mmCIF file with all atom_site columns, C-alpha atoms in Angstrom:
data_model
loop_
_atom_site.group_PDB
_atom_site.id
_atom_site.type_symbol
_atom_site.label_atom_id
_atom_site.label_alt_id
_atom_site.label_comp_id
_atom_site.label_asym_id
_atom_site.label_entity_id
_atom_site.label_seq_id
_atom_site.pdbx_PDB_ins_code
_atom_site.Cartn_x
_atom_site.Cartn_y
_atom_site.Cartn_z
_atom_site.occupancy
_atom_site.B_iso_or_equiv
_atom_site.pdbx_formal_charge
_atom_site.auth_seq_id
_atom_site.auth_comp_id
_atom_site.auth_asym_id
_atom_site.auth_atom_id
_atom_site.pdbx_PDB_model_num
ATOM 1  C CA . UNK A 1 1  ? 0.000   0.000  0.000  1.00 44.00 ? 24  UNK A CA 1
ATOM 2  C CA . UNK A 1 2  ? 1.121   3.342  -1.156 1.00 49.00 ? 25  UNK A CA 1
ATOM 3  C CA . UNK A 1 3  ? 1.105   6.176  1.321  1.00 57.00 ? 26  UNK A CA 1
ATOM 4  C CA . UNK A 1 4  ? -0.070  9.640  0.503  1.00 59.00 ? 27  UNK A CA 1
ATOM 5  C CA . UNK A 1 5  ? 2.448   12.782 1.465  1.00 64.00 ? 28  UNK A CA 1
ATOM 6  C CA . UNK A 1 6  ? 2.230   14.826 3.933  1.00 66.00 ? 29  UNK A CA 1
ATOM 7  C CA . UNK A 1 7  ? -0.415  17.630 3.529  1.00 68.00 ? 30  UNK A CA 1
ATOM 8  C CA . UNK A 1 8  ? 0.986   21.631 3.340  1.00 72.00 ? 31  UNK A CA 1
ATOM 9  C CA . UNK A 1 9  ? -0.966  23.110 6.328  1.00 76.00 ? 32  UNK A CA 1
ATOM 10 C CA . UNK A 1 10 ? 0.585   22.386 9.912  1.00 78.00 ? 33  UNK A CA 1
ATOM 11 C CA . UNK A 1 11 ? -2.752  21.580 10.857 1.00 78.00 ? 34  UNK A CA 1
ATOM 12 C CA . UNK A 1 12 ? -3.896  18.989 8.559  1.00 81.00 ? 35  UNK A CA 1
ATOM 13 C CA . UNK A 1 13 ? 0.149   17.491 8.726  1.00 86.00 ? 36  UNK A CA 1
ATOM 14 C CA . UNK A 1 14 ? -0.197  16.675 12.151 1.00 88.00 ? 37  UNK A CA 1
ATOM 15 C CA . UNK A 1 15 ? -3.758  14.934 11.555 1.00 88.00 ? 38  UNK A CA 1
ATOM 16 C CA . UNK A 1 16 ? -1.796  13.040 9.053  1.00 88.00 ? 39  UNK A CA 1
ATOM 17 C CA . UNK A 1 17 ? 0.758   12.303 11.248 1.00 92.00 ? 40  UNK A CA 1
ATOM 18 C CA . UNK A 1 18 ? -1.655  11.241 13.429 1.00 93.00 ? 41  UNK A CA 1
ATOM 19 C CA . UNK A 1 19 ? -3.451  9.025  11.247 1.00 92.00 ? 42  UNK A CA 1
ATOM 20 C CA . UNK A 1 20 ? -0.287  7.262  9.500  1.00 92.00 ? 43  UNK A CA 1
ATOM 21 C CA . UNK A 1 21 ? 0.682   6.555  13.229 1.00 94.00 ? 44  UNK A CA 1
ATOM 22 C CA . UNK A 1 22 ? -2.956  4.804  14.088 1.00 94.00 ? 45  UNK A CA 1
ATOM 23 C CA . UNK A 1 23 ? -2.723  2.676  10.973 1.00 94.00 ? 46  UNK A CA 1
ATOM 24 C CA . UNK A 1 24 ? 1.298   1.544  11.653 1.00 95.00 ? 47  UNK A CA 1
ATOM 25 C CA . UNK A 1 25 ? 0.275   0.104  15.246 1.00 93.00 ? 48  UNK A CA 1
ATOM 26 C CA . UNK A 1 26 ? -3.322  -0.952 13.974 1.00 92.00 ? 49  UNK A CA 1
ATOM 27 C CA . UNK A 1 27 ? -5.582  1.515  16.011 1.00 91.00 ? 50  UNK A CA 1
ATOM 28 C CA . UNK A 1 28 ? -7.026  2.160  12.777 1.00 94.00 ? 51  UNK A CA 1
ATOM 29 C CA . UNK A 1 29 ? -8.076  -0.217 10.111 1.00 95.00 ? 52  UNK A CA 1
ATOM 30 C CA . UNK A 1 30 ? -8.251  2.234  7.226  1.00 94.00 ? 53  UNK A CA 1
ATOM 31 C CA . UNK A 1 31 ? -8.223  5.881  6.766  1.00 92.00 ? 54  UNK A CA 1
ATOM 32 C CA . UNK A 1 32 ? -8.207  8.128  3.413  1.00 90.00 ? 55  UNK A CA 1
ATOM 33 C CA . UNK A 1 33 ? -7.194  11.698 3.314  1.00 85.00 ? 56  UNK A CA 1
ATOM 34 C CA . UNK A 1 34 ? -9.656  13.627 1.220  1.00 84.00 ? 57  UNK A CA 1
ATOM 35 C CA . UNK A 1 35 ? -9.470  17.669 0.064  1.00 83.00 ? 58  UNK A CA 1
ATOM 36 C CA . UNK A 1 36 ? -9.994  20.875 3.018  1.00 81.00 ? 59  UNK A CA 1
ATOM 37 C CA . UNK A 1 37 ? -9.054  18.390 5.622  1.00 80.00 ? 60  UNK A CA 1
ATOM 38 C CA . UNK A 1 38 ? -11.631 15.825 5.465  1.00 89.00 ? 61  UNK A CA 1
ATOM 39 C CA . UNK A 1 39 ? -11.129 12.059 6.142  1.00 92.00 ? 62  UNK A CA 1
ATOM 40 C CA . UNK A 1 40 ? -12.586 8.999  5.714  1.00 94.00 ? 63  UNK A CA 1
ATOM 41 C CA . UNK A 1 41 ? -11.396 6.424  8.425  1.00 94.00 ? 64  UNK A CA 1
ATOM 42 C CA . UNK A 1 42 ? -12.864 2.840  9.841  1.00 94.00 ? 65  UNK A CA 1
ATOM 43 C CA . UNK A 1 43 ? -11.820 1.650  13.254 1.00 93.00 ? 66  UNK A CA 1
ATOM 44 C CA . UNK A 1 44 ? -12.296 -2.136 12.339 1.00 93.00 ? 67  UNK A CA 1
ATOM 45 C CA . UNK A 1 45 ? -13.038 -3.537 9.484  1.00 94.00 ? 68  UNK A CA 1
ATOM 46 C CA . UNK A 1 46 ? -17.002 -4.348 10.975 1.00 95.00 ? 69  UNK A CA 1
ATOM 47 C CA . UNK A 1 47 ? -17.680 -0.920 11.707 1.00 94.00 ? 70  UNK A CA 1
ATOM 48 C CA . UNK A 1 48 ? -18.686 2.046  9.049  1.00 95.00 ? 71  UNK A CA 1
ATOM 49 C CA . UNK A 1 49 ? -16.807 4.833  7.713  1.00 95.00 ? 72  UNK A CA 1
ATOM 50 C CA . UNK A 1 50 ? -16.397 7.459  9.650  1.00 93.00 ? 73  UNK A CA 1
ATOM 51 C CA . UNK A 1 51 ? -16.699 10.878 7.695  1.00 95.00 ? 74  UNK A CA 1
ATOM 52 C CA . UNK A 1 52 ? -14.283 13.687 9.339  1.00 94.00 ? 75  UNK A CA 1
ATOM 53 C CA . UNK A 1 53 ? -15.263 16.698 7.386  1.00 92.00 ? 76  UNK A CA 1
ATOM 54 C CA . UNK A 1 54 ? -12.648 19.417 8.591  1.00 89.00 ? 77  UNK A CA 1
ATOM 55 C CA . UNK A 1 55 ? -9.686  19.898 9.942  1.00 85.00 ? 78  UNK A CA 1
ATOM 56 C CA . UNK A 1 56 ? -11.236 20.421 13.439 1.00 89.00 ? 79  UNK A CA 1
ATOM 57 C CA . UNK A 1 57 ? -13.502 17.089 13.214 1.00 92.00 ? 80  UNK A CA 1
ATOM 58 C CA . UNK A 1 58 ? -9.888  15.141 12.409 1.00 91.00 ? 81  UNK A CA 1
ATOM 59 C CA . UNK A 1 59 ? -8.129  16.995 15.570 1.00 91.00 ? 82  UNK A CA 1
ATOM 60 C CA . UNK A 1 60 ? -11.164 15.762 17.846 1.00 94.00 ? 83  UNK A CA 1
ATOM 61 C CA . UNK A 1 61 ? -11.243 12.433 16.059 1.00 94.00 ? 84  UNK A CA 1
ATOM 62 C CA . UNK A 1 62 ? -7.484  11.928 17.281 1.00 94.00 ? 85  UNK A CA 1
ATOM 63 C CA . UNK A 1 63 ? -7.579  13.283 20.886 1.00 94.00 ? 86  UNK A CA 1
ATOM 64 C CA . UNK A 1 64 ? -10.778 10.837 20.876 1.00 93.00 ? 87  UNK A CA 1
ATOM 65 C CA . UNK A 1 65 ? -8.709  7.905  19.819 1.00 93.00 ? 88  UNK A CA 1
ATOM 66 C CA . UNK A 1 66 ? -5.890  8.745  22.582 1.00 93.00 ? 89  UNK A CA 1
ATOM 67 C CA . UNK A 1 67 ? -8.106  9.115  25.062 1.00 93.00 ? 90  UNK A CA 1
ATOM 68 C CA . UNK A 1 68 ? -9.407  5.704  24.508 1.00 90.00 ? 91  UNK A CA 1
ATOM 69 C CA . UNK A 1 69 ? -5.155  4.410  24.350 1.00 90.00 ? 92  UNK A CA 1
ATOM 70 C CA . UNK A 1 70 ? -4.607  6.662  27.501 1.00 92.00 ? 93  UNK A CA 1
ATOM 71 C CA . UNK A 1 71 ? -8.020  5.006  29.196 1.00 92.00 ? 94  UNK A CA 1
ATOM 72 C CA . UNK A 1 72 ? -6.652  1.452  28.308 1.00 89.00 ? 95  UNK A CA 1
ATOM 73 C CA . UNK A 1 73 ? -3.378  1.802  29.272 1.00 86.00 ? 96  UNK A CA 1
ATOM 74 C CA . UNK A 1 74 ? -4.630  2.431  32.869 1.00 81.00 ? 97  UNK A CA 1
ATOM 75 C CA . UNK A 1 75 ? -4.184  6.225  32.794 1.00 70.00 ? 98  UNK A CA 1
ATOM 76 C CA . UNK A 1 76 ? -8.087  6.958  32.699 1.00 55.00 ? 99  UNK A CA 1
ATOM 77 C CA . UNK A 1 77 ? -8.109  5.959  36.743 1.00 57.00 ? 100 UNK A CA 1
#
């Protein structure tokens, strides 16, 4: 599987950054970056696509999916 570059705005880069990092230690079964931001991404492959529309939706998207490593790890107590 190819894998897209790195988008020009910070903000959308880290997202990306993000996102490439999610799918290398499989939190993430699949996620597409699409234009302004948005993303397509599916936690397992039995769940639906998730549509991120914006920047902003992808930021919350990822501090959701820490949260949920943090919680797991023990650090939610």
């Amino acid at each position: 599987m190819t894998t897209a570059s790195a988008p020009d705005r910070f903000e959308d880069r880290l997202v990306w950054a993000f996102m490439h990092t999610f799918l290398t230690y499989g939190f993430l079964h699949s996620a597409v970056d699409g234009p302004d931001g948005q993303w397509f991404v599916q936690i397992s492959p039995t769940e639906r696509v998730h549509h991120l529309t914006d920047s902003e939706d992808a930021f919350d998207f990822v501090l959701d999916v820490l949260e949920v490593i943090h919680s797991t790890q023990g650090g939610g107590q």
